[in-house]
Amino acid sequence: MLGLMQDWPLLLHRIIDHAAKFHGERKVITRSIEGPIVESNYAQIRGRALKVAQRLEQDGIKLGDRVATLAWNTWRHMEAWYGITGIGAIYHTVNPRLFPDQIIWIVNHAADRVMMVDLTFVPLLEKIADKLPTIERYIVLTDAAHMPQTTLKNAVAYEDWIAQADGDFTWKSFDENTAAGMCYTSGTTGNPKGVLYSHRSNTLHSMMAATPDAMACSSRDVILPVVPMFHANCWGLALTAPMCGATVVMPGCKMDGASIYELLDTYKVSFTAAVPTVWLMLLQDLEKTGAKLPHLKRVVIGGSACPRAMTKTFQDVYGVEVIHAWGMTEMSPLGSLCTVKPDYADLGGDALLDLQMKQGHPPFGVDMRIADDAGRDVPWDGKAFGRLKVRGPAVAKSYYKGEGAEAFEADGWFDTGDVATMDPHGYMQITDRAKDVIKSGGEWISTIDLENLAVGHPKVAEAAAIGVTHPKWDERPLLVIVLKKGESATRDDILGFMQGKVAKWWMPDDVVFVDEIPHTATGKIQKMALRKQFESYRLPGVEAAE
Ligand code: AMP
């Protein structure tokens, strides 16, 4: 017997309809690419998204077509998402931080028909446009006054383009499992792989993200999504915020500490989210200026492990709660968040910080397990490591065109490629990417633990631990350090600081100081590049190879 409830497919345009109808006046504030702050609201965003939909249809874009966006977080980018998905086309966020060759590969693989592009990236696209044969038209996300002279095919200023529509348009109807969005993982090996979100998965993910033990979003929040829309859907915030009727502040292309601080302060932002490198810049800036964060209540930090020192500074110095989160492009992306359950309600000080080093527990809609190489469950004792596997309605079941099939197991679990522990209360902690973990004498050393510890040294800005070949132990840890500006420290200072805080055999064999650590397009440390750079590094006490 079927239930007798209404058939109400979970389509993304329902989110912006809801926001416009019940929170229509709520603002969406952007630091525009052209410079000035621009204020819009959900009613206007919906009105203009309808014009985007209408114009795309006039241009012959149909259900299932891919429309690429190479753009920062702005109100126009948000309108574009709703307009594109409102006719059943697919927004394909392209990460501009990728190498031009990767962008070419991705756009061709997705066979995007239209490219919406911010002013910032017009020169980049002009250089590679002849290698993007599937793109029929470029829409520059600006107005006529700022439209550059460009060689891009059929280029038009977004404002001129939507001005040709009257907005008298009805969203299209289709199945909720229709593809809505696309994002390629910046795989460190092999070609990038396409993840294809559906209307249903994005809607369910947004509902899950808003819950109190996840991001706890409400109409009373002022949300600054620093994490870009091209990095795993800006962790769902461009959908979750309108769903909740929250005010949104979009940072545009300025992500430096001073610019972010200005937005946090001026617009009394209550909640923000980004990768640790962004917060590193903000905290360094605050340390210099002595400014405080009186309005900010919580910050979600994920994408790579949040160092303990960062959590401590946010909480103790600025009174901002840190929510450590883990996820993946393949998971839409939220997988777990570290909020405090009653089991740990009594923790404070260092014990609470220990808990917050964990990536947390999954919200409803994410199932998790850890397994050994034979696929057997590993005990949830907070110590034993296993491969982290997940499943759920917003977890990919395949990559676009069936590539990378080995990660999707026959029993429905997706192997994340991360190695993790689970504690008895269901808190997950990532110890490493499976391919980054240091294998020393048959045992594993967590690079994340070493990095977190090293970053706790007051003079250290950033740290990366990598395995370097060792004749006896197979691999031993080498610590690569970037010092804070103007600071100096020696190998022994760093090792002395770490001494006694990790098992003796986990201690790095050596420390090197560099000016910069390479990062991926999504702000993660590029371990592969570092391993290559230090491939022939000779650790102390190791004889030169013949
Ligand atoms: P992406 O798809 O670019 O978001 O990358 C996902 C990967 O980032 C995960 O599989 C993890 O290896 C890593 N990651 C994300 N969040 C965290 C975190 N809080 N701590 C450690 N690693 C993380």
PDB file of C-alpha atoms in Angstrom, residues 252-376:
ATOM      1  CA  GLY A 252      33.454  37.824  -4.452  1.00  0.00           C
ATOM      2  CA  CYS A 253      37.112  37.467  -5.375  1.00  0.00           C
ATOM      3  CA  LYS A 254      38.657  38.969  -2.230  1.00  0.00           C
ATOM      4  CA  MET A 255      39.574  36.275   0.260  1.00  0.00           C
ATOM      5  CA  ASP A 256      42.498  37.898   2.081  1.00  0.00           C
ATOM      6  CA  GLY A 257      42.303  38.339   5.848  1.00  0.00           C
ATOM      7  CA  ALA A 258      41.555  42.079   5.806  1.00  0.00           C
ATOM      8  CA  SER A 259      38.759  41.776   3.223  1.00  0.00           C
ATOM      9  CA  ILE A 260      37.108  38.882   5.019  1.00  0.00           C
ATOM     10  CA  TYR A 261      37.365  40.694   8.351  1.00  0.00           C
ATOM     11  CA  GLU A 262      35.715  43.757   6.856  1.00  0.00           C
ATOM     12  CA  LEU A 263      32.700  41.702   5.748  1.00  0.00           C
ATOM     13  CA  LEU A 264      32.486  39.809   9.064  1.00  0.00           C
ATOM     14  CA  ASP A 265      32.436  43.069  10.970  1.00  0.00           C
ATOM     15  CA  THR A 266      30.343  45.315   8.718  1.00  0.00           C
ATOM     16  CA  TYR A 267      27.532  42.815   8.180  1.00  0.00           C
ATOM     17  CA  LYS A 268      27.645  41.236  11.661  1.00  0.00           C
ATOM     18  CA  VAL A 269      28.191  37.776  10.216  1.00  0.00           C
ATOM     19  CA  SER A 270      27.139  35.061  12.687  1.00  0.00           C
ATOM     20  CA  PHE A 271      28.357  32.002  10.808  1.00  0.00           C
ATOM     21  CA  THR A 272      31.043  31.343   8.223  1.00  0.00           C
ATOM     22  CA  ALA A 273      32.818  28.403   6.615  1.00  0.00           C
ATOM     23  CA  ALA A 274      36.108  27.787   4.804  1.00  0.00           C
ATOM     24  CA  VAL A 275      39.275  25.703   4.618  1.00  0.00           C
ATOM     25  CA  PRO A 276      42.042  26.225   7.225  1.00  0.00           C
ATOM     26  CA  THR A 277      44.306  28.246   4.882  1.00  0.00           C
ATOM     27  CA  VAL A 278      41.699  31.022   4.704  1.00  0.00           C
ATOM     28  CA  TRP A 279      41.463  31.173   8.499  1.00  0.00           C
ATOM     29  CA  LEU A 280      45.229  31.204   8.769  1.00  0.00           C
ATOM     30  CA  MET A 281      45.202  34.468   6.810  1.00  0.00           C
ATOM     31  CA  LEU A 282      42.375  35.939   8.871  1.00  0.00           C
ATOM     32  CA  LEU A 283      43.952  35.036  12.224  1.00  0.00           C
ATOM     33  CA  GLN A 284      47.321  36.447  11.177  1.00  0.00           C
ATOM     34  CA  ASP A 285      45.589  39.650  10.146  1.00  0.00           C
ATOM     35  CA  LEU A 286      43.675  39.886  13.436  1.00  0.00           C
ATOM     36  CA  GLU A 287      46.862  39.290  15.405  1.00  0.00           C
ATOM     37  CA  LYS A 288      48.442  42.251  13.599  1.00  0.00           C
ATOM     38  CA  THR A 289      45.531  44.670  13.896  1.00  0.00           C
ATOM     39  CA  GLY A 290      44.220  43.590  17.307  1.00  0.00           C
ATOM     40  CA  ALA A 291      40.658  43.511  15.926  1.00  0.00           C
ATOM     41  CA  LYS A 292      38.020  41.254  17.536  1.00  0.00           C
ATOM     42  CA  LEU A 293      35.090  39.225  16.213  1.00  0.00           C
ATOM     43  CA  PRO A 294      32.166  40.192  18.459  1.00  0.00           C
ATOM     44  CA  HIS A 295      29.375  39.095  16.083  1.00  0.00           C
ATOM     45  CA  LEU A 296      30.732  35.797  14.804  1.00  0.00           C
ATOM     46  CA  LYS A 297      29.291  32.817  16.701  1.00  0.00           C
ATOM     47  CA  ARG A 298      30.580  29.788  14.841  1.00  0.00           C
ATOM     48  CA  VAL A 299      32.915  28.824  12.051  1.00  0.00           C
ATOM     49  CA  VAL A 300      32.891  25.563  10.146  1.00  0.00           C
ATOM     50  CA  ILE A 301      36.417  24.483   9.214  1.00  0.00           C
ATOM     51  CA  GLY A 302      37.038  21.559   6.909  1.00  0.00           C
ATOM     52  CA  GLY A 303      38.470  20.505   3.573  1.00  0.00           C
ATOM     53  CA  SER A 304      41.651  19.570   5.412  1.00  0.00           C
ATOM     54  CA  ALA A 305      42.344  18.967   9.073  1.00  0.00           C
ATOM     55  CA  CYS A 306      41.790  21.969  11.320  1.00  0.00           C
ATOM     56  CA  PRO A 307      44.903  22.457  13.462  1.00  0.00           C
ATOM     57  CA  ARG A 308      44.395  22.445  17.217  1.00  0.00           C
ATOM     58  CA  ALA A 309      46.047  25.863  17.557  1.00  0.00           C
ATOM     59  CA  MET A 310      43.482  27.334  15.168  1.00  0.00           C
ATOM     60  CA  THR A 311      40.547  25.960  17.154  1.00  0.00           C
ATOM     61  CA  LYS A 312      42.074  27.191  20.390  1.00  0.00           C
ATOM     62  CA  THR A 313      42.694  30.713  19.050  1.00  0.00           C
ATOM     63  CA  PHE A 314      39.200  31.062  17.606  1.00  0.00           C
ATOM     64  CA  GLN A 315      37.598  29.869  20.822  1.00  0.00           C
ATOM     65  CA  ASP A 316      39.851  31.292  23.540  1.00  0.00           C
ATOM     66  CA  VAL A 317      40.873  34.590  21.961  1.00  0.00           C
ATOM     67  CA  TYR A 318      37.803  35.454  19.871  1.00  0.00           C
ATOM     68  CA  GLY A 319      34.985  33.501  21.541  1.00  0.00           C
ATOM     69  CA  VAL A 320      34.010  31.827  18.268  1.00  0.00           C
ATOM     70  CA  GLU A 321      32.932  28.176  18.337  1.00  0.00           C
ATOM     71  CA  VAL A 322      34.812  25.999  15.865  1.00  0.00           C
ATOM     72  CA  ILE A 323      32.936  23.169  14.176  1.00  0.00           C
ATOM     73  CA  HIS A 324      35.441  20.854  12.566  1.00  0.00           C
ATOM     74  CA  ALA A 325      33.888  19.191   9.531  1.00  0.00           C
ATOM     75  CA  TRP A 326      34.833  16.535   7.056  1.00  0.00           C
ATOM     76  CA  GLY A 327      33.404  15.812   3.664  1.00  0.00           C
ATOM     77  CA  MET A 328      34.116  15.239   0.017  1.00  0.00           C
ATOM     78  CA  THR A 329      32.948  16.479  -3.358  1.00  0.00           C
ATOM     79  CA  GLU A 330      31.479  12.981  -3.765  1.00  0.00           C
ATOM     80  CA  MET A 331      29.310  13.559  -0.658  1.00  0.00           C
ATOM     81  CA  SER A 332      27.748  16.883  -1.717  1.00  0.00           C
ATOM     82  CA  PRO A 333      29.985  17.381   0.451  1.00  0.00           C
ATOM     83  CA  LEU A 334      29.101  17.065   4.165  1.00  0.00           C
ATOM     84  CA  GLY A 335      30.137  13.812   5.863  1.00  0.00           C
ATOM     85  CA  SER A 336      30.557  14.665   9.533  1.00  0.00           C
ATOM     86  CA  LEU A 337      30.690  17.620  11.897  1.00  0.00           C
ATOM     87  CA  CYS A 338      32.198  17.834  15.332  1.00  0.00           C
ATOM     88  CA  THR A 339      29.485  19.168  17.596  1.00  0.00           C
ATOM     89  CA  VAL A 340      29.358  18.103  21.228  1.00  0.00           C
ATOM     90  CA  LYS A 341      26.977  15.260  22.112  1.00  0.00           C
ATOM     91  CA  PRO A 342      25.724  14.767  25.688  1.00  0.00           C
ATOM     92  CA  ASP A 343      28.329  12.011  26.099  1.00  0.00           C
ATOM     93  CA  TYR A 344      31.007  14.700  26.082  1.00  0.00           C
ATOM     94  CA  ALA A 345      29.073  17.581  27.632  1.00  0.00           C
ATOM     95  CA  ASP A 346      31.401  17.740  30.652  1.00  0.00           C
ATOM     96  CA  LEU A 347      34.556  18.256  28.625  1.00  0.00           C
ATOM     97  CA  GLY A 348      36.393  21.539  28.802  1.00  0.00           C
ATOM     98  CA  GLY A 349      39.876  22.943  28.158  1.00  0.00           C
ATOM     99  CA  ASP A 350      42.351  20.551  26.574  1.00  0.00           C
ATOM    100  CA  ALA A 351      39.986  17.574  26.690  1.00  0.00           C
ATOM    101  CA  LEU A 352      37.421  19.507  24.656  1.00  0.00           C
ATOM    102  CA  LEU A 353      40.112  20.538  22.187  1.00  0.00           C
ATOM    103  CA  ASP A 354      41.105  16.877  21.881  1.00  0.00           C
ATOM    104  CA  LEU A 355      37.523  16.071  20.946  1.00  0.00           C
ATOM    105  CA  GLN A 356      37.400  18.935  18.456  1.00  0.00           C
ATOM    106  CA  MET A 357      40.428  17.541  16.639  1.00  0.00           C
ATOM    107  CA  LYS A 358      38.099  14.778  15.533  1.00  0.00           C
ATOM    108  CA  GLN A 359      36.096  15.325  12.353  1.00  0.00           C
ATOM    109  CA  GLY A 360      32.930  14.466  14.273  1.00  0.00           C
ATOM    110  CA  HIS A 361      29.783  12.447  13.793  1.00  0.00           C
ATOM    111  CA  PRO A 362      27.620  12.088  10.679  1.00  0.00           C
ATOM    112  CA  PRO A 363      24.224  13.766  10.425  1.00  0.00           C
ATOM    113  CA  PHE A 364      21.228  11.654   9.415  1.00  0.00           C
ATOM    114  CA  GLY A 365      21.671  10.870   5.741  1.00  0.00           C
ATOM    115  CA  VAL A 366      25.281   9.745   6.032  1.00  0.00           C
ATOM    116  CA  ASP A 367      26.155   6.221   7.073  1.00  0.00           C
ATOM    117  CA  MET A 368      29.768   5.370   7.899  1.00  0.00           C
ATOM    118  CA  ARG A 369      31.999   2.426   8.683  1.00  0.00           C
ATOM    119  CA  ILE A 370      35.709   1.726   8.975  1.00  0.00           C
ATOM    120  CA  ALA A 371      37.102  -1.483   7.538  1.00  0.00           C
ATOM    121  CA  ASP A 372      40.449  -3.212   7.152  1.00  0.00           C
ATOM    122  CA  ASP A 373      41.898  -4.165   3.778  1.00  0.00           C
ATOM    123  CA  ALA A 374      39.909  -7.413   3.822  1.00  0.00           C
ATOM    124  CA  GLY A 375      36.695  -5.424   4.295  1.00  0.00           C
ATOM    125  CA  ARG A 376      36.177  -6.461   7.953  1.00  0.00           C
TER     126      ARG A 376
END
